[in-house]
Amino acid sequence: MPLEFLKRKGNADSAPTSAAPPSTALLPEEVVAQDHLLKLYYAGKSSDGVRLKAGPAAIAELPTMLVGLAHSEIEVVEPLPIEFSQATPTIVSPSEAMQWLNAHHVHSPITRHALVVLESIDAIDLAFDTFVCSLLDGEVDTSGYPEYSAVVGGVASHWDESTGDMIVRAVVGWGGKGVRGDTDRIGARILSGLLTNILANQYALGLTAVERPVPAGGRGGLVCAHCGFASAHERAFYCPKCGMRLLRG
Ligand SMILES: [Zn+2]
């Protein structure tokens, strides 16, 4: 591999030095192209939801579900209010990227990495999810960001619109500029450990088939009378942040 690389570079270098480029702008018979390529690989897994009967107090239970599996501080990311409803970790969309940075710059490098991976693959949606996150396997670099083979994640929860119960699922993700063969297996093992912890919670009622809500992109506008949270999720009956019933005008 290094030999081939040197040979190719040598050939390319010899062209301009051996003969001065002609001033005519004729297209050569064979165009020499330098290839540039970046392969980004993001992947993740999420479990079915577990129904928790606990009311708003259940939010305090979420971090305990990572105990024994977390390899770093456990961080809680709350649902985003309406002013961040366009937040996306995509730097070529400056307005969306700015919202995303404003919403998440306070979090740790591990949590920001997890959000980029899990939002990019649509495993979590902060319009309605509360996300509790930690490093779960692998290493971080000298700046504190997880390596591509590190597994990050934890649990994500939302409120069931028909019953007001809390629905919690295990979510893990990994990825970056590389991929390692055994990460998928490690991720699956951690996901199973997280699901075991969720089911072991005192408020857990068992696995449920409730689908994740679909956030209506756009106006939102319901403001929680209990905590003041302005939801971006138009059809929500329960405040994504505190879980109390939203009052409609
Ligand atoms: Zn609220």
Coordinates of C-alpha atoms in Angstrom, one line a residue, residues 22-192:
P22 CA 2.3 23.9 -23.3
S23 CA 0.3 27.1 -23.4
T24 CA -2.4 25.6 -25.5
A25 CA -5.6 24.6 -23.6
L26 CA -6.1 21.4 -25.5
L27 CA -7.7 18.5 -23.5
P28 CA -5.2 15.7 -23.2
E29 CA -6.1 12.3 -24.6
E30 CA -6.2 10.9 -21.1
V31 CA -7.2 13.0 -18.2
V32 CA -5.3 12.3 -15.0
A33 CA -7.7 12.5 -12.0
Q34 CA -6.7 12.6 -8.4
D35 CA -9.4 10.8 -6.4
H36 CA -10.6 12.2 -3.1
L37 CA -12.9 10.2 -0.9
L38 CA -14.2 10.2 2.6
K39 CA -16.3 7.3 3.9
L40 CA -18.3 8.2 7.0
Y41 CA -20.0 5.2 8.6
Y42 CA -22.7 5.8 11.3
A43 CA -24.7 2.9 12.7
G44 CA -26.8 2.2 15.8
K45 CA -29.5 0.0 17.3
S46 CA -32.6 0.7 19.3
S47 CA -34.8 -1.6 21.3
D48 CA -38.6 -1.8 21.5
G49 CA -40.1 0.6 24.0
V50 CA -40.8 -0.3 27.7
R51 CA -43.9 1.2 29.2
L52 CA -43.3 3.0 32.6
K53 CA -46.2 4.0 34.8
A54 CA -44.8 6.7 37.0
G55 CA -46.0 10.2 35.9
P56 CA -43.5 13.0 35.7
A57 CA -41.3 11.5 38.5
A58 CA -40.2 8.8 36.0
I59 CA -37.8 11.2 34.4
A60 CA -35.6 11.0 37.5
E61 CA -35.4 7.2 36.9
L62 CA -33.8 7.4 33.5
P63 CA -30.1 8.0 34.5
T64 CA -30.3 5.0 36.8
M65 CA -30.9 2.7 33.8
L66 CA -27.3 3.3 32.7
V67 CA -25.7 2.4 36.0
G68 CA -23.2 -0.5 35.5
L69 CA -22.9 0.2 31.8
A70 CA -21.8 3.9 31.7
H71 CA -18.0 4.5 31.2
S72 CA -18.3 8.3 31.6
E73 CA -20.6 10.8 33.3
I74 CA -24.3 10.2 32.5
E75 CA -25.8 13.3 30.8
V76 CA -29.5 14.1 30.3
V77 CA -30.5 15.9 27.0
E78 CA -34.0 17.3 27.2
P79 CA -36.4 17.7 24.3
L80 CA -35.7 20.9 22.3
P81 CA -38.1 23.8 22.6
I82 CA -39.7 25.4 19.5
E83 CA -36.9 27.9 18.8
F84 CA -34.6 25.0 18.1
S85 CA -37.1 23.0 16.0
Q86 CA -34.9 23.2 12.9
A87 CA -31.6 22.2 14.7
T88 CA -29.6 19.8 12.5
P89 CA -26.0 18.7 12.8
T90 CA -25.3 19.6 9.2
I91 CA -22.7 22.3 8.7
V92 CA -23.7 23.2 5.1
S93 CA -27.0 24.4 6.4
P94 CA -25.8 27.3 8.5
S95 CA -29.1 28.3 10.1
E96 CA -29.9 24.7 11.1
A97 CA -26.3 24.1 12.2
M98 CA -26.3 27.3 14.3
Q99 CA -29.5 26.2 16.1
W100 CA -27.9 22.8 16.8
L101 CA -24.7 24.3 18.2
N102 CA -26.7 26.8 20.3
A103 CA -28.8 23.9 21.7
H104 CA -26.0 21.5 22.3
H105 CA -22.7 23.3 22.9
V106 CA -23.1 22.9 26.7
H107 CA -23.0 19.1 26.4
S108 CA -19.8 16.9 26.6
P109 CA -17.9 15.8 23.5
I110 CA -19.3 12.3 24.1
T111 CA -22.9 13.5 24.2
R112 CA -22.4 15.7 21.1
H113 CA -20.9 12.8 19.2
A114 CA -23.8 10.6 20.2
L115 CA -26.3 13.2 19.1
V116 CA -24.6 13.6 15.7
V117 CA -24.6 9.8 15.1
L118 CA -28.1 9.0 16.5
E119 CA -29.8 12.1 14.9
S120 CA -28.1 11.4 11.6
I121 CA -29.4 7.8 11.5
D122 CA -32.8 8.9 12.8
A123 CA -32.6 6.8 16.0
I124 CA -33.6 9.7 18.3
D125 CA -35.7 12.8 17.7
L126 CA -35.3 15.6 20.2
A127 CA -38.7 17.1 19.2
F128 CA -40.1 14.6 21.7
D129 CA -37.3 12.4 23.1
T130 CA -35.5 12.9 26.3
F131 CA -32.1 11.3 25.8
V132 CA -29.8 10.0 28.5
C133 CA -26.3 9.4 27.3
S134 CA -22.9 8.1 28.2
L135 CA -19.8 6.4 26.7
L136 CA -20.7 2.7 26.8
D137 CA -17.6 1.0 25.3
G138 CA -14.3 2.0 23.7
E139 CA -12.0 5.0 23.9
V140 CA -12.0 8.8 23.5
D141 CA -9.3 10.8 21.7
T142 CA -7.2 13.4 23.4
S143 CA -9.9 16.0 22.9
G144 CA -12.5 13.8 24.6
Y145 CA -14.4 12.7 21.5
P146 CA -15.2 9.0 21.1
E147 CA -13.2 7.0 18.6
Y148 CA -15.1 5.6 15.6
S149 CA -15.3 2.2 17.2
A150 CA -16.6 3.5 20.6
V151 CA -20.2 2.8 21.5
V152 CA -22.2 5.7 22.9
G153 CA -25.9 6.0 23.9
G154 CA -28.2 5.0 26.7
V155 CA -31.9 5.4 26.9
A156 CA -34.5 7.6 25.1
S157 CA -38.0 8.3 26.4
H158 CA -41.1 10.0 25.2
W159 CA -44.7 10.2 26.5
D160 CA -47.3 7.9 25.0
E161 CA -49.9 10.3 23.5
S162 CA -52.9 8.0 24.3
T163 CA -52.1 7.1 27.9
G164 CA -49.5 9.5 29.2
D165 CA -47.3 6.7 30.2
M166 CA -43.5 7.1 29.6
I167 CA -42.1 4.9 26.9
V168 CA -38.4 4.1 27.3
R169 CA -36.1 2.4 24.7
A170 CA -32.5 1.5 24.7
V171 CA -30.4 3.3 22.0
V172 CA -26.8 2.8 21.1
G173 CA -24.7 4.2 18.2
W174 CA -21.1 4.4 16.9
G175 CA -19.2 5.5 13.8
G176 CA -17.0 8.0 12.1
K177 CA -14.1 7.7 9.7
G178 CA -13.8 4.0 10.0
V179 CA -15.6 0.8 10.9
R180 CA -14.5 -2.2 12.9
G181 CA -16.0 -5.7 12.5
D182 CA -16.9 -6.4 16.1
T183 CA -18.6 -3.1 17.0
D184 CA -22.0 -4.3 15.8
R185 CA -21.8 -7.3 18.2
I186 CA -20.6 -5.2 21.1
G187 CA -23.4 -2.7 20.4
A188 CA -26.0 -5.5 20.4
R189 CA -24.7 -6.8 23.8
I190 CA -24.8 -3.4 25.4
L191 CA -28.3 -2.8 24.0
S192 CA -29.5 -6.0 25.6

